[in-house]
Amino acid sequence: MVLIIVIVIVALLVIYGITTFNGLVKLRNKAQAAWAQVDVVLKRRADLIPNLVETVKGYASHESKTLTEVMNARNRYTKATTAEDKIESSNMLTQALGHLFAVAEAYPDLKANTNFLELQKQLQETEDKIQYARQFYNDDVTQYKNKCEMFPSNIIAGIGGFKAMPFYEIDEASREAPKVSF
C-alpha cells in the first residue's frame, strides 16, 4: 500500500515537472515569436531611414549634424545583435528621428514635398506598429517571467536553464514621440 502511494506521488511529480517544463518552453517560444515581430517592424523603420535622409538632404543639406545623427543611429541598429542592443539602438533612432522632424519643420518646401510626406506617413504607421508589437512582446515576456519566477515552477525553470528575457522599455529621452506633421 505504501509503495503504491509513493509511486503515485512520484508519478504526479513527474507529470507536474513535464507539464511545467513544456509550459515554460511554450511561453519562451511565444515571447521569442513576439520579439521577432518587433524586430520586423524595427527593420522596416530602419529601411525607410535612408530614403528619408536623402529627401531631407535636398532641402536641408546644411543640417548635416542631424542627418549624420539619424544615419549613425540607424547603422547602430542594423549592427545590433542582441535584443538588449536592438532595444537601446532603436531608442536612439527614435530620438534622432524626433530631431530630424523638428528640423524639417523649419523648411516649408520640404514639408510640402510629396516624397517626404509619404515617408512621414510610412514612418508614423511603422511607429504605430512598433508600439503594438512592443506591447504584445512585453505581455508575453511578463507571462514567461512570471512562470520562471513563481514557486514552484521556478524550480523547474532553474533546472531547465530558462533565462529571463528583457522588456522592451523606452528610455526617458525617447518617451516623447517624434512630431510628424502632415
Short mmCIF file of C-alpha atoms in Angstrom, two decimals:
data_model
loop_
_atom_site.label_atom_id
_atom_site.label_comp_id
_atom_site.label_asym_id
_atom_site.label_seq_id
_atom_site.Cartn_x
_atom_site.Cartn_y
_atom_site.Cartn_z
CA MET A 1 0.00 0.00 0.00
CA VAL A 2 2.78 2.46 0.91
CA LEU A 3 4.63 1.54 -2.28
CA ILE A 4 1.57 2.42 -4.38
CA ILE A 5 1.24 5.78 -2.64
CA VAL A 6 4.93 6.54 -3.23
CA ILE A 7 4.63 5.54 -6.91
CA VAL A 8 1.53 7.74 -7.34
CA ILE A 9 3.28 10.72 -5.68
CA VAL A 10 6.39 10.27 -7.82
CA ALA A 11 4.24 9.92 -10.96
CA LEU A 12 2.35 13.12 -10.07
CA LEU A 13 5.63 14.98 -9.51
CA VAL A 14 6.99 13.76 -12.86
CA ILE A 15 3.79 14.77 -14.63
CA TYR A 16 3.91 18.19 -12.94
CA GLY A 17 7.57 18.60 -13.93
CA ILE A 18 6.92 17.68 -17.56
CA THR A 19 3.84 19.90 -17.77
CA THR A 20 5.64 22.86 -16.20
CA PHE A 21 8.70 22.41 -18.41
CA ASN A 22 6.53 22.29 -21.53
CA GLY A 23 4.61 25.35 -20.35
CA LEU A 24 7.89 27.24 -19.90
CA VAL A 25 9.02 26.23 -23.38
CA LYS A 26 5.70 27.39 -24.83
CA LEU A 27 5.88 30.77 -23.07
CA ARG A 28 9.52 31.29 -24.05
CA ASN A 29 8.75 30.48 -27.69
CA LYS A 30 5.74 32.81 -27.62
CA ALA A 31 7.91 35.65 -26.28
CA GLN A 32 10.60 34.92 -28.88
CA ALA A 33 7.99 34.99 -31.65
CA ALA A 34 6.70 38.31 -30.34
CA TRP A 35 10.27 39.65 -30.39
CA ALA A 36 10.60 38.51 -34.00
CA GLN A 37 7.55 40.64 -34.85
CA VAL A 38 9.08 43.64 -33.06
CA ASP A 39 12.31 43.07 -34.94
CA VAL A 40 10.48 43.01 -38.29
CA VAL A 41 8.87 46.42 -37.75
CA LEU A 42 12.10 47.88 -36.36
CA LYS A 43 13.87 46.69 -39.51
CA ARG A 44 11.16 48.27 -41.65
CA ARG A 45 11.72 51.57 -39.90
CA ALA A 46 15.47 51.27 -40.39
CA ASP A 47 14.92 50.56 -44.09
CA LEU A 48 12.86 53.75 -44.50
CA ILE A 49 15.55 55.97 -42.96
CA PRO A 50 17.96 56.24 -45.95
CA ASN A 51 15.13 57.44 -48.23
CA LEU A 52 14.02 59.95 -45.65
CA VAL A 53 17.55 61.27 -45.15
CA GLU A 54 18.08 61.62 -48.91
CA THR A 55 14.83 63.54 -49.24
CA VAL A 56 15.74 65.88 -46.37
CA LYS A 57 19.28 66.36 -47.74
CA GLY A 58 17.90 68.01 -50.84
CA TYR A 59 16.17 70.69 -48.79
CA ALA A 60 18.27 70.96 -45.65
CA SER A 61 21.77 69.95 -46.64
CA HIS A 62 23.34 72.23 -44.05
CA GLU A 63 21.62 70.20 -41.31
CA SER A 64 24.33 67.57 -41.68
CA LYS A 65 24.73 67.05 -37.93
CA THR A 66 21.11 65.93 -37.62
CA LEU A 67 21.29 63.79 -40.74
CA THR A 68 24.51 62.17 -39.52
CA GLU A 69 22.91 61.51 -36.12
CA VAL A 70 20.00 59.72 -37.81
CA MET A 71 22.24 57.61 -40.02
CA ASN A 72 24.57 56.73 -37.13
CA ALA A 73 21.60 55.63 -35.03
CA ARG A 74 20.28 53.58 -37.95
CA ASN A 75 23.66 51.96 -38.53
CA ARG A 76 23.97 51.12 -34.85
CA TYR A 77 20.57 49.45 -35.00
CA THR A 78 21.46 47.40 -38.10
CA LYS A 79 24.64 46.16 -36.38
CA ALA A 80 22.93 45.24 -33.09
CA THR A 81 22.71 41.52 -32.48
CA THR A 82 21.06 41.06 -29.09
CA ALA A 83 17.57 42.11 -28.09
CA GLU A 84 19.03 44.47 -25.49
CA ASP A 85 21.26 46.18 -28.07
CA LYS A 86 18.41 46.44 -30.56
CA ILE A 87 16.13 47.98 -27.95
CA GLU A 88 18.78 50.52 -26.95
CA SER A 89 19.72 51.43 -30.52
CA SER A 90 16.05 51.63 -31.50
CA ASN A 91 15.50 54.15 -28.72
CA MET A 92 18.43 56.19 -30.04
CA LEU A 93 16.93 56.05 -33.52
CA THR A 94 13.59 57.29 -32.19
CA GLN A 95 15.36 60.26 -30.61
CA ALA A 96 17.28 61.03 -33.79
CA LEU A 97 14.09 60.88 -35.88
CA GLY A 98 12.46 63.28 -33.46
CA HIS A 99 15.30 65.74 -34.04
CA LEU A 100 15.05 65.25 -37.80
CA PHE A 101 11.34 66.00 -37.86
CA ALA A 102 11.87 69.04 -35.65
CA VAL A 103 14.45 70.32 -38.18
CA ALA A 104 12.04 69.60 -41.05
CA GLU A 105 9.51 71.97 -39.51
CA ALA A 106 11.78 74.88 -40.48
CA TYR A 107 11.61 74.01 -44.21
CA PRO A 108 8.17 74.68 -45.74
CA ASP A 109 9.24 73.33 -49.14
CA LEU A 110 10.34 70.08 -47.52
CA LYS A 111 7.10 69.77 -45.59
CA ALA A 112 5.21 70.11 -48.89
CA ASN A 113 7.36 67.54 -50.73
CA THR A 114 5.29 64.50 -51.75
CA ASN A 115 8.11 62.03 -51.08
CA PHE A 116 8.74 63.50 -47.64
CA LEU A 117 5.04 63.40 -46.78
CA GLU A 118 4.75 59.78 -47.90
CA LEU A 119 7.84 58.80 -45.91
CA GLN A 120 6.44 60.58 -42.85
CA LYS A 121 3.20 58.68 -43.25
CA GLN A 122 5.00 55.35 -43.61
CA LEU A 123 7.19 56.09 -40.60
CA GLN A 124 4.17 57.04 -38.49
CA GLU A 125 2.41 53.81 -39.48
CA THR A 126 5.58 51.89 -38.65
CA GLU A 127 5.88 53.64 -35.27
CA ASP A 128 2.30 52.60 -34.53
CA LYS A 129 3.15 49.00 -35.45
CA ILE A 130 6.23 49.15 -33.22
CA GLN A 131 4.11 50.27 -30.26
CA TYR A 132 1.61 47.50 -30.92
CA ALA A 133 4.29 44.81 -31.32
CA ARG A 134 6.18 46.09 -28.26
CA GLN A 135 3.02 45.80 -26.17
CA PHE A 136 2.45 42.19 -27.19
CA TYR A 137 6.11 41.33 -26.69
CA ASN A 138 6.14 42.83 -23.18
CA ASP A 139 2.91 40.97 -22.32
CA ASP A 140 4.45 37.67 -23.44
CA VAL A 141 7.68 38.38 -21.56
CA THR A 142 5.65 39.14 -18.42
CA GLN A 143 3.87 35.78 -18.64
CA TYR A 144 7.16 33.99 -19.22
CA LYS A 145 8.95 35.81 -16.38
CA ASN A 146 6.06 35.12 -14.00
CA LYS A 147 6.23 31.42 -14.76
CA CYS A 148 10.03 31.44 -14.34
CA GLU A 149 9.94 33.30 -11.03
CA MET A 150 6.85 31.91 -9.28
CA PHE A 151 7.08 28.96 -6.94
CA PRO A 152 7.13 26.02 -7.64
CA SER A 153 7.62 26.48 -11.40
CA ASN A 154 10.79 28.47 -10.66
CA ILE A 155 12.42 25.22 -9.57
CA ILE A 156 11.75 23.65 -12.98
CA ALA A 157 12.86 26.89 -14.69
CA GLY A 158 16.15 26.81 -12.79
CA ILE A 159 16.77 23.16 -13.57
CA GLY A 160 15.77 23.67 -17.23
CA GLY A 161 18.03 26.71 -17.66
CA PHE A 162 15.25 29.14 -18.57
CA LYS A 163 16.65 32.68 -18.58
CA ALA A 164 14.86 35.99 -18.21
CA MET A 165 14.14 37.99 -21.34
CA PRO A 166 14.40 41.79 -21.46
CA PHE A 167 11.36 44.02 -21.59
CA TYR A 168 11.23 46.47 -24.47
CA GLU A 169 11.34 49.65 -22.44
CA ILE A 170 11.99 53.04 -23.88
CA ASP A 171 14.45 55.35 -22.25
CA GLU A 172 13.34 58.65 -20.75
CA ALA A 173 14.59 60.70 -23.70
CA SER A 174 12.52 58.61 -26.12
CA ARG A 175 9.25 58.87 -24.22
CA GLU A 176 8.08 61.76 -26.37
CA ALA A 177 7.07 60.56 -29.81
CA PRO A 178 8.58 62.37 -32.77
CA LYS A 179 6.29 65.08 -34.05
CA VAL A 180 5.14 64.30 -37.54
CA SER A 181 3.06 66.92 -39.30
CA PHE A 182 1.09 66.34 -42.47
#
